[in-house]
Coordinates of C-alpha atoms and ligand atoms in Angstrom, one line a residue:
X446 CA 8.3 -22.8 -10.1
X447 CA 5.3 -21.0 -8.7
X448 CA 6.7 -18.2 -6.6
X449 CA 10.1 -17.3 -5.3
X450 CA 8.6 -15.7 -2.2
X451 CA 6.0 -17.6 -0.1
X452 CA 2.6 -15.8 -0.4
X453 CA 0.2 -16.3 2.4
X454 CA -2.1 -13.5 1.1
X455 CA -3.5 -13.0 -2.3
X456 CA -2.3 -9.9 -4.1
X457 CA -3.6 -8.8 -7.5
X458 CA -1.1 -7.2 -9.8
X459 CA -1.9 -4.5 -12.3
X460 CA 0.9 -4.2 -14.9
X461 CA 1.0 -0.9 -16.8
X462 CA 3.0 -0.7 -20.0
X463 CA 3.3 2.1 -22.5
X464 CA 3.2 2.3 -26.3
X465 CA 3.7 4.6 -29.3
X466 CA 5.6 7.4 -27.5
X467 CA 7.2 8.2 -24.2
X468 CA 6.0 10.9 -21.9
X469 CA 2.4 9.8 -22.1
X470 CA 1.8 10.4 -18.4
X471 CA 1.9 6.7 -17.5
X472 CA 2.7 7.6 -14.0
X473 CA -0.4 9.6 -13.6
X474 CA -2.4 6.9 -15.3
X475 CA -1.0 4.3 -12.9
X476 CA -1.6 6.5 -9.9
X477 CA -5.2 7.1 -11.1
X478 CA -6.0 3.5 -11.5
X479 CA -4.6 2.9 -8.0
X480 CA -6.7 5.8 -6.7
X481 CA -10.0 4.5 -8.0
X482 CA -9.3 1.0 -6.6
X483 CA -8.5 2.7 -3.3
X484 CA -11.7 4.8 -3.4
X485 CA -13.6 1.5 -3.8
X486 CA -12.1 0.3 -0.5
X487 CA -9.1 -1.7 -1.6
X488 CA -5.5 -1.5 -0.1
X489 CA -3.3 -0.3 -2.9
X490 CA 0.4 0.3 -3.5
X491 CA 2.5 0.9 -6.6
X492 CA 6.0 0.3 -7.9
X493 CA 8.0 1.7 -10.8
X494 CA 10.4 -0.2 -13.0
X495 CA 13.0 2.0 -14.7
X496 CA 15.0 0.1 -17.4
X497 CA 18.1 2.4 -17.2
X498 CA 21.4 1.1 -15.9
X499 CA 21.8 3.8 -13.3
X500 CA 21.4 2.1 -9.9
X501 CA 19.0 4.8 -9.0
X502 CA 17.8 8.3 -10.1
X503 CA 20.2 10.1 -7.8
X504 CA 22.8 10.8 -10.5
X505 CA 20.4 11.9 -13.2
X506 CA 20.1 15.4 -14.4
X507 CA 16.7 16.9 -13.6
X508 CA 16.3 18.4 -17.1
X509 CA 16.9 15.0 -18.6
X510 CA 14.6 12.9 -16.4
X511 CA 12.5 15.3 -14.3
X512 CA 12.8 15.7 -10.6
X513 CA 14.5 13.2 -8.3
X514 CA 12.0 12.0 -5.8
X515 CA 13.1 11.2 -2.3
X516 CA 11.4 8.5 -0.2
X517 CA 11.1 8.4 3.6
X518 CA 13.8 5.7 3.7
X519 CA 16.2 7.8 1.6
X520 CA 15.7 6.4 -1.9
X521 CA 16.4 8.7 -4.8
X522 CA 13.8 7.7 -7.3
X523 CA 12.0 8.6 -10.5
X524 CA 9.3 11.2 -10.0
X525 CA 6.5 8.7 -10.7
X526 CA 6.8 7.4 -7.2
X527 CA 5.8 11.0 -6.2
X528 CA 2.6 10.7 -8.3
X529 CA 1.8 7.4 -6.5
X530 CA 2.4 8.9 -3.1
X531 CA 0.4 12.0 -3.8
X532 CA -2.6 10.2 -5.3
X533 CA -2.7 7.3 -2.9
X534 CA -1.7 9.3 0.2
X535 CA 0.7 6.6 1.3
X536 CA 4.5 6.4 1.9
X537 CA 6.2 4.2 -0.6
X538 CA 9.7 2.6 0.2
X539 CA 12.6 2.7 -2.1
X540 CA 12.4 -1.0 -2.8
X541 CA 9.4 -0.1 -5.0
X542 CA 11.7 1.2 -7.6
X543 CA 13.6 -1.4 -9.7
X544 CA 16.3 -0.5 -12.2
X545 CA 18.2 -2.6 -14.6
X546 CA 21.3 -1.6 -12.7
X547 CA 20.0 -3.0 -9.4
X548 CA 18.8 -6.3 -11.0
X549 CA 22.1 -7.0 -12.9
X550 CA 24.3 -6.1 -9.9
X551 CA 22.5 -8.7 -7.8
X552 CA 22.7 -11.3 -10.5
X553 CA 26.4 -10.7 -11.1
X554 CA 27.1 -10.7 -7.3
X555 CA 25.3 -14.0 -6.9
X556 CA 27.2 -15.5 -9.8
X557 CA 30.6 -14.4 -8.3
X558 CA 29.6 -15.9 -5.0
X559 CA 29.0 -19.1 -6.7
X560 CA 25.3 -19.2 -6.0
X561 CA 24.5 -20.4 -9.6
X562 CA 27.5 -22.8 -9.5
X563 CA 27.7 -25.0 -12.6
X564 CA 25.0 -23.1 -14.5
X565 CA 25.2 -20.8 -17.4
X566 CA 23.7 -17.5 -16.0
X567 CA 21.3 -16.1 -18.5
X568 CA 18.9 -13.3 -19.0
X569 CA 16.1 -15.9 -18.9
X570 CA 15.6 -17.3 -16.3
X571 CA 18.2 -15.7 -14.0
X572 CA 17.6 -12.1 -14.6
X573 CA 13.8 -12.5 -15.0
X574 CA 13.7 -14.5 -11.8
X575 CA 15.4 -11.6 -9.9
X576 CA 12.9 -9.2 -11.4
X577 CA 10.0 -11.4 -10.3
X578 CA 11.6 -11.8 -6.9
X579 CA 11.7 -8.1 -6.4
X580 CA 8.1 -7.5 -7.5
X581 CA 6.8 -10.4 -5.2
X582 CA 8.9 -9.2 -2.3
X583 CA 7.4 -5.8 -2.5
X584 CA 3.9 -7.4 -2.5
X585 CA 4.8 -9.7 0.4
X586 CA 6.1 -6.7 2.5
X587 CA 3.3 -4.3 1.7
X588 CA 0.5 -6.9 1.7
X589 CA -1.8 -4.8 -0.5
X590 CA -4.9 -6.0 -2.3
X591 CA -3.4 -4.5 -5.4
X592 CA 0.1 -3.9 -6.4
X593 CA 0.4 -1.7 -9.5
X594 CA 3.7 -2.2 -11.5
X595 CA 4.5 0.5 -14.0
X596 CA 7.1 -0.5 -16.5
X597 CA 9.1 2.5 -17.8
X598 CA 9.8 3.0 -21.5
X599 CA 7.8 2.0 -24.5
X600 CA 7.0 -1.4 -25.8
X601 CA 9.5 -2.1 -28.6
X602 CA 12.5 -0.6 -26.7
X603 CA 15.4 -3.0 -26.2
X604 CA 15.9 -2.1 -22.6
X605 CA 12.6 -3.1 -21.1
X606 CA 12.2 -6.5 -22.8
X607 CA 13.4 -8.5 -19.8
X608 CA 11.0 -6.7 -17.6
X609 CA 8.1 -7.4 -20.0
X610 CA 9.2 -11.0 -20.2
X611 CA 9.2 -11.3 -16.4
X612 CA 5.7 -10.0 -16.0
X613 CA 4.5 -12.2 -18.9
X614 CA 5.8 -15.2 -16.9
X615 CA 3.9 -14.1 -13.8
X616 CA 0.6 -14.8 -15.4
X617 CA 1.8 -18.2 -16.5
X618 CA 2.7 -18.9 -12.9
X619 CA -0.9 -18.3 -11.9
X620 CA -0.6 -14.8 -10.5
X621 CA -3.8 -12.7 -10.5
X622 CA -2.7 -10.2 -13.0
X623 CA -4.2 -7.5 -15.2
X624 CA -2.3 -6.0 -18.1
X625 CA -3.0 -2.3 -18.9
X626 CA -1.4 -0.8 -22.0
X627 CA -1.3 2.9 -22.3
X628 CA -1.0 4.3 -25.9
X629 CA -1.2 7.6 -27.7
X630 CA -3.9 8.3 -30.3
X631 CA -2.7 11.3 -32.4
X632 CA -5.0 13.6 -34.4
X633 CA -3.3 14.6 -37.7
X634 CA -3.9 18.3 -38.2
X635 CA -4.2 17.9 -42.0
X636 CA -6.7 15.1 -41.7
X637 CA -8.5 16.2 -38.6
X638 CA -8.9 12.5 -37.7
X639 CA -7.8 10.4 -34.7
X640 CA -5.5 7.7 -35.9
X641 CA -5.5 4.3 -34.2
X642 CA -2.8 2.6 -36.2
X643 CA 0.1 3.4 -33.8
X644 CA -2.0 1.8 -31.1
X645 CA -2.6 -1.3 -33.2
X646 CA 1.1 -1.7 -33.9
X647 CA 2.0 -1.2 -30.3
X648 CA -0.4 -3.9 -29.2
X649 CA 1.0 -6.2 -31.9
X650 CA 4.5 -5.7 -30.5
X651 CA 3.2 -6.5 -27.0
X652 CA 1.4 -9.6 -28.2
X653 CA 4.6 -10.8 -29.9
X654 CA 6.2 -10.7 -26.4
X655 CA 3.3 -12.8 -25.3
X656 CA 1.2 -10.2 -23.5
X657 CA -2.4 -9.7 -24.5
X658 CA -3.6 -6.5 -22.7
X659 CA -6.8 -6.6 -20.7
X660 CA -7.3 -2.9 -21.1
X661 CA -6.0 -0.3 -23.5
X662 CA -5.9 3.3 -22.2
X663 CA -5.7 5.8 -25.0
X664 CA -4.1 9.1 -24.3
X665 CA -5.4 11.8 -26.6
X666 CA -6.2 15.5 -26.8
X667 CA -10.0 14.8 -27.1
X668 CA -12.1 11.9 -25.8
X669 CA -11.9 8.8 -28.0
X670 CA -15.1 8.3 -30.0
X671 CA -16.9 4.9 -30.4
X672 CA -15.8 4.4 -33.9
X673 CA -12.1 4.5 -32.9
X674 CA -12.8 2.4 -29.8
X675 CA -14.4 -0.3 -32.0
X676 CA -11.5 -0.3 -34.4
X677 CA -8.9 -0.6 -31.6
X678 CA -10.9 -3.4 -30.0
X679 CA -11.2 -5.3 -33.2
X680 CA -7.6 -5.1 -34.2
X681 CA -6.3 -5.7 -30.7
X682 CA -8.5 -8.7 -30.0
X683 CA -10.5 -7.1 -27.2
X684 CA -14.0 -5.9 -26.3
X685 CA -14.9 -2.3 -26.9
X686 CA -15.5 -1.5 -23.3
X687 CA -11.9 -2.6 -22.6
X688 CA -10.7 0.5 -24.5
X689 CA -10.6 3.4 -22.1
X690 CA -10.3 7.0 -23.2
X691 CA -7.9 9.2 -21.2
X692 CA -8.1 12.6 -22.9
X693 CA -6.4 15.8 -21.7
X694 CA -8.0 17.5 -18.8
X695 CA -7.4 20.6 -16.7
X696 CA -6.4 18.9 -13.5
X697 CA -4.4 15.6 -13.4
X698 CA -6.2 14.4 -10.3
X699 CA -9.4 14.4 -12.4
X700 CA -8.1 11.5 -14.5
X701 CA -9.5 9.3 -11.7
X702 CA -13.0 10.6 -12.5
X703 CA -12.6 9.9 -16.2
X704 CA -11.8 6.3 -15.3
X705 CA -14.6 6.1 -12.9
X706 CA -17.1 7.4 -15.6
X707 CA -15.9 4.5 -17.8
X708 CA -16.3 2.1 -14.9
X709 CA -12.7 1.0 -15.2
X710 CA -12.6 -0.1 -11.5
X711 CA -15.7 -2.2 -11.9
X712 CA -14.3 -3.9 -15.0
X713 CA -11.0 -4.7 -13.4
X714 CA -12.8 -6.2 -10.4
X715 CA -15.0 -8.2 -12.6
X716 CA -12.1 -9.7 -14.5
X717 CA -10.5 -10.8 -11.2
X718 CA -13.7 -12.1 -9.8
X719 CA -13.8 -9.5 -7.0
X720 CA -16.8 -7.8 -5.5
X721 CA -17.1 -4.1 -5.5
X722 CA -16.5 -2.9 -2.0
X723 CA -18.0 0.2 -0.4
X724 CA -17.3 3.5 -2.1
X725 CA -15.4 6.5 -0.7
X726 CA -15.7 8.4 -3.9
X727 CA -17.9 11.1 -2.6
X728 CA -15.3 13.2 -0.7
X729 CA -12.8 12.9 -3.5
X730 CA -15.3 14.0 -6.1
X731 CA -16.5 16.8 -4.0
X732 CA -12.9 18.0 -3.5
X733 CA -12.2 18.0 -7.3
X734 CA -15.5 19.7 -8.1
X735 CA -14.8 22.4 -5.4
X736 CA -11.3 23.2 -6.5
X737 CA -12.3 23.5 -10.2
X738 CA -14.5 26.4 -9.3
X739 CA -11.9 28.6 -7.5
X740 CA -11.3 31.7 -9.6
X741 CA -9.3 34.0 -7.3
X742 CA -5.8 33.6 -8.4
X743 CA -2.6 33.5 -6.4
X744 CA 0.6 34.0 -8.4
X745 CA 3.7 32.2 -7.2
X746 CA 7.0 32.4 -8.9
X747 CA 9.5 29.6 -8.7
X748 CA 13.0 31.0 -9.3
X749 CA 15.2 28.1 -10.4
X750 CA 17.4 26.9 -13.2
X751 CA 16.5 23.4 -14.3
X752 CA 14.0 24.6 -16.9
X753 CA 15.4 24.4 -20.4
X754 CA 16.2 21.4 -22.5
X755 CA 16.9 22.4 -26.1
X756 CA 14.2 24.8 -27.2
X757 CA 11.7 23.4 -24.6
X758 CA 10.9 24.3 -21.1
X759 CA 10.5 21.4 -18.6
X760 CA 8.6 22.1 -15.5
X761 CA 9.0 18.4 -14.5
X762 CA 12.2 19.3 -12.7
X763 CA 10.2 20.9 -10.0
X764 CA 7.0 18.8 -10.2
X765 CA 6.7 18.2 -6.4
X766 CA 7.2 21.9 -5.6
X767 CA 4.5 22.8 -8.1
X768 CA 2.1 20.2 -6.8
X769 CA 2.8 21.4 -3.2
X770 CA 1.9 25.0 -4.3
X771 CA -1.3 23.7 -5.9
X772 CA -2.4 21.7 -2.8
X773 CA -1.7 24.7 -0.6
X774 CA -3.6 27.1 -2.9
X775 CA -6.6 24.8 -3.1
X776 CA -6.6 24.6 0.7
X777 CA -7.0 28.4 0.8
X778 CA -9.8 28.4 -1.8
X779 CA -7.4 29.9 -4.4
X780 CA -6.5 29.1 -8.0
X781 CA -2.8 28.6 -8.3
X782 CA -0.9 30.4 -11.0
X783 CA 2.6 29.0 -10.9
X784 CA 5.2 30.6 -13.1
X785 CA 8.9 29.6 -13.4
X786 CA 11.6 32.1 -13.7
X787 CA 15.2 31.4 -14.7
X788 CA 17.4 32.9 -12.1
X789 CA 20.1 33.6 -14.7
X790 CA 17.8 36.3 -16.1
X791 CA 18.7 38.5 -13.1
X792 CA 22.4 37.9 -13.6
X793 CA 22.2 39.1 -17.2
X794 CA 19.7 41.9 -16.6
X795 CA 19.9 43.0 -12.9
X796 CA 17.2 45.6 -13.4
X797 CA 14.6 43.0 -14.3
X798 CA 14.6 42.0 -10.6
X799 CA 11.7 44.4 -10.1
X800 CA 9.5 42.1 -12.2
X801 CA 9.3 40.0 -9.0
X802 CA 7.0 42.6 -7.7
X803 CA 4.2 41.1 -9.9
X804 CA 4.2 37.9 -7.8
X805 CA 2.3 37.3 -4.6
X806 CA 5.0 34.9 -3.3
X807 CA 8.4 33.5 -4.4
X808 CA 10.0 30.1 -3.9
X809 CA 13.7 29.3 -4.4
X810 CA 13.7 25.5 -4.7
X811 CA 16.6 23.0 -4.3
X812 CA 19.4 22.7 -6.7
X813 CA 23.1 21.8 -7.3
X814 CA 26.0 23.5 -8.8
X815 CA 27.0 27.1 -9.2
X816 CA 25.0 28.3 -12.3
X817 CA 22.3 30.8 -11.6
X818 CA 23.3 31.1 -7.9
X819 CA 23.9 34.9 -7.9
X820 CA 20.5 35.4 -9.6
X821 CA 18.8 33.4 -6.8
X822 CA 20.6 35.4 -4.1
X823 CA 19.4 38.6 -5.8
X824 CA 15.9 37.2 -5.8
X825 CA 16.1 36.5 -2.1
X826 CA 17.5 39.9 -1.3
X827 CA 14.6 41.5 -3.3
X828 CA 12.0 39.4 -1.4
X829 CA 13.6 40.2 2.0
X830 CA 13.8 43.9 1.3
X831 CA 10.3 44.2 -0.3
X832 CA 8.3 42.1 2.2
X833 CA 7.6 39.7 -0.6
X834 CA 6.6 36.3 0.9
X835 CA 9.5 33.9 0.4
X836 CA 10.1 30.2 0.9
X837 CA 13.6 28.7 0.5
X838 CA 13.9 25.0 0.0
X839 CA 17.2 23.3 0.8
X840 CA 19.5 25.3 -1.5
X841 CA 16.9 28.1 -1.2
X842 CA 17.5 28.2 2.5
X843 CA 21.3 28.0 2.2
X844 CA 21.3 30.9 -0.2
X845 CA 19.0 32.9 2.1
X846 CA 21.7 32.4 4.8
X847 CA 24.4 33.5 2.4
X848 CA 22.4 36.6 1.4
X849 CA 21.7 37.5 5.1
X850 CA 25.3 37.1 6.0
X851 CA 26.5 39.2 3.2
X852 CA 24.0 42.0 3.3
X853 CA 22.9 42.2 7.0
X854 CA 25.8 40.7 9.0
X855 CA 28.3 42.5 6.8
X856 CA 30.3 39.4 5.9
X857 CA 30.8 40.5 2.3
X858 CA 32.5 37.4 1.0
X859 CA 30.1 34.9 2.7
X860 CA 29.4 31.9 0.5
X861 CA 28.6 28.3 0.4
X862 CA 31.5 25.9 0.1
X863 CA 29.7 24.3 -2.8
X864 CA 30.4 27.4 -4.9
X865 CA 33.7 28.6 -3.5
X866 CA 35.9 25.8 -2.3
X867 CA 38.3 28.3 -0.8
X868 CA 35.7 30.6 0.7
X869 CA 37.0 32.7 3.6
X870 CA 33.6 32.7 5.1
X871 CA 31.8 29.5 4.3
X872 CA 28.5 30.1 6.1
X873 CA 27.3 27.0 4.4
X874 CA 29.7 24.1 4.6
X875 CA 30.0 20.4 4.3
X876 CA 28.2 18.1 6.7
X877 CA 31.2 16.6 8.5
X878 CA 30.4 13.0 7.5
X879 CA 30.3 14.1 3.9
X880 CA 33.9 15.3 3.7
X881 CA 35.3 11.8 3.3
X882 CA 32.7 10.8 0.7
X883 CA 33.2 13.9 -1.4
X884 CA 37.0 13.5 -1.3
X885 CA 36.6 10.1 -2.8
X886 CA 34.2 11.4 -5.5
X887 CA 31.6 8.8 -4.7
X888 CA 28.4 10.4 -5.8
X889 CA 25.6 7.8 -5.8
X890 CA 23.4 8.0 -2.7
X891 CA 26.0 9.8 -0.7
X892 CA 23.9 12.6 0.5
X893 CA 22.0 13.1 3.7
X894 CA 18.9 11.4 2.3
X895 CA 15.4 10.6 3.5
X896 CA 13.4 11.5 6.6
X897 CA 15.1 13.2 9.5
X898 CA 13.4 14.7 12.6
X899 CA 13.8 18.3 13.8
X900 CA 12.8 20.0 17.0
X901 CA 11.0 23.3 16.5
X902 CA 11.4 26.3 18.8
X903 CA 8.2 27.3 20.6
X904 CA 6.8 30.7 19.8
X905 CA 8.2 30.8 16.2
X906 CA 6.1 31.1 13.1
X907 CA 7.3 27.7 11.9
X908 CA 6.3 26.1 15.1
X909 CA 2.8 27.7 14.7
X910 CA 2.5 26.4 11.2
X911 CA 3.3 22.8 12.1
X912 CA 1.4 22.9 15.3
X913 CA 3.9 20.5 17.0
X914 CA 7.4 20.5 18.4
X915 CA 8.9 17.4 16.8
X916 CA 8.5 17.2 13.0
X917 CA 10.0 15.1 10.3
X918 CA 10.7 16.0 6.7
X919 CA 12.7 14.4 3.8
X920 CA 16.2 15.6 2.9
X921 CA 18.7 15.4 0.0
X922 CA 21.8 17.5 0.5
X923 CA 25.5 17.6 1.2
X924 CA 25.9 21.0 2.8
X925 CA 24.6 22.6 5.9
X926 CA 24.5 25.9 7.8
X927 CA 28.0 26.2 9.3
X928 CA 27.5 26.1 13.2
X929 CA 30.3 28.6 13.6
X930 CA 28.2 31.4 12.1
X931 CA 24.9 30.6 13.9
X932 CA 25.4 33.0 16.8
X933 CA 26.3 35.9 14.5
X934 CA 23.4 35.3 12.2
X935 CA 21.0 35.1 15.2
X936 CA 22.5 38.2 16.7
X937 CA 21.6 40.0 13.5
X938 CA 18.0 38.9 13.7
X939 CA 17.7 35.6 11.8
X940 CA 16.0 32.9 13.8
X941 CA 16.8 29.3 13.4
X942 CA 13.4 27.9 14.4
X943 CA 14.2 24.2 14.0
X944 CA 17.3 22.1 14.6
X945 CA 18.3 18.5 14.5
X946 CA 17.6 16.8 17.8
X947 CA 21.3 17.1 18.8
X948 CA 21.1 20.8 18.1
X949 CA 23.9 20.8 15.6
X950 CA 22.1 21.1 12.3
X951 CA 19.9 24.1 11.4
X952 CA 16.8 22.7 9.8
X953 CA 14.5 25.7 9.7
X954 CA 14.9 29.5 9.6
X955 CA 12.7 32.5 9.6
X956 CA 12.9 36.3 9.8
X957 CA 10.4 37.6 12.4
X958 CA 10.5 41.2 11.0
X959 CA 9.3 40.0 7.6
X960 CA 5.7 38.8 6.8
X961 CA 7.0 35.5 5.5
X962 CA 10.7 34.8 5.1
X963 CA 11.1 31.1 5.7
X964 CA 13.6 28.5 4.8
X965 CA 14.2 24.8 5.4
X966 CA 17.1 22.5 4.8
X967 CA 14.5 19.8 4.0
X968 CA 12.1 19.3 1.1
X969 CA 8.6 19.5 2.6
X970 CA 7.2 19.3 -0.9
X971 CA 7.7 15.6 -0.8
X972 CA 5.0 15.2 1.9
X973 CA 2.4 17.5 0.4
X974 CA -0.8 15.7 -0.7
X975 CA -4.2 16.9 -2.0
X976 CA -6.3 17.9 1.0
X977 CA -3.2 17.7 3.2
X978 CA -0.9 20.6 2.2
X979 CA 2.6 20.9 3.6
X980 CA 2.5 23.5 6.4
X981 CA 5.3 25.7 5.0
X982 CA 3.6 25.9 1.6
X983 CA 0.3 26.6 3.3
X984 CA 2.0 29.4 5.3
X985 CA 3.5 30.9 2.1
X986 CA 0.1 30.9 0.3
X987 CA -1.6 32.6 3.3
X988 CA 1.1 35.3 3.5
X989 CA 0.9 35.7 -0.3
X990 CA -2.9 36.2 -0.2
X991 CA -2.5 38.8 2.5
X992 CA 0.0 40.7 0.3
X993 CA -2.3 40.4 -2.7
X994 CA -5.2 41.9 -0.7
X995 CA -3.1 44.8 0.5
X996 CA -2.0 45.7 -3.0
Ligands
LIG1447 N1 23.4 21.7 -3.3 C1 22.9 21.8 -2.0 C2 23.5 20.7 -1.1 O1 24.0 19.7 -1.6 C3 21.4 21.8 -1.9 C4 20.8 20.5 -2.3 C5 19.3 20.7 -2.5 O2 18.8 21.8 -2.7 N2 18.6 19.6 -2.5 O3 23.4 20.8 0.1

């Protein structure tokens, strides 16, 4: 069997696996390899394989797995797809995320329908065939020159074995394929020496599965020296120049330049017998060099709750929000200083709210559930009353409406139905079509998900920021501004500057008497890219800079 999907074009696959430890930044590595190929003139897209059984990332807790990324077509995906979209500046569909849950549910459904009638349905070949079918379908649909496939987890895990087996078979079936293995090279403090043994063992495991890597990318604190490169090459049956050093750097977008310096792109092309196309590296390099020099800081506080896991703080839960702030700051020649603040702090110590004064701007991002909510409302009230630039994202906008209703419209017990099921004044309530779904407790992919258009009101700040009347942003929510309260809120000065095309759903809000008090039901952070900041983040940074200058 050559291919389960007819291929009329020739795609090159780059398979990225990980070894030694998790959390190596394989997503960034994959995105960076893609970026250098793209900068050399090739059409590139990427996909992520997540070996967990969840059908998608929609039901995962952010502190456990990082942010849930939302695609244009409404997929709830691992945050790595966000890295690919930001680096490559493309939209990636939800079909570019494969989970064990998806693969097995199709195989079992087919078996029940009798599609394998008479056969014993087995992990190999039936499950591996389904994996290959999905990878090849993604290639056939996107028709890229390169499809990068990142396999989640670490070599040696039980759960990704079938995925590794599937991509092993692909080479056998004559696909043009390059295997990249990303490992970790620790430096033991007591010895002061970089140790390559974990990498050697990891490659040994990979070769047991039948995969000989074409390249090893070593993650490490400091650049890998030639002695270690030689050693890894020898023990892993490779040439020295196939061992690429990926040491820690200030700005993740700069990993592309590390790879370029080591001619990774040229080496990949050489292996595949491809010519080096024209280069578009200059603009990208100039951008990275320029932003590294900005020294004027802008301090933005993100007031959220998904920060702690055990004794550690995890900023990954809000990675796209942080990236969007960075893109916008760079666009304004500023150095972003992003701090996260746990909103529960202001519930325990209300007086500490004045610490917000030290920030140039505040963001209240998306979230679910009732913990930390009153702290966020207090934050919003402080920002509103002290002319502190504020951007509310999804839950952040909902809470801004609650705050405004309570403190300005004098609806003292205003709340969101999410936090008070029996609320007398649910200024935020279910989206009607969600009522049924919620009553049945079906949680997977049941939200309003993906890109939706909105019509902006001419003359508003938000209209000015977007520069057009019809805009589209990605969504992920179950609740909405309750239409019954819109007139009252507007009578008291709040402006709903963007609505769904039928006029029913409030998509954007602003407060004209404030320098920057802006909210959106959407998540504009998902469309922010380097060199193309999201308009509402750009507006926040501009207002924050003005405030800083006035101080
Ligand atoms: N929990 C809120 C809702 O479901 C907000 C969701 C979010 O911030 N993404 O509507």
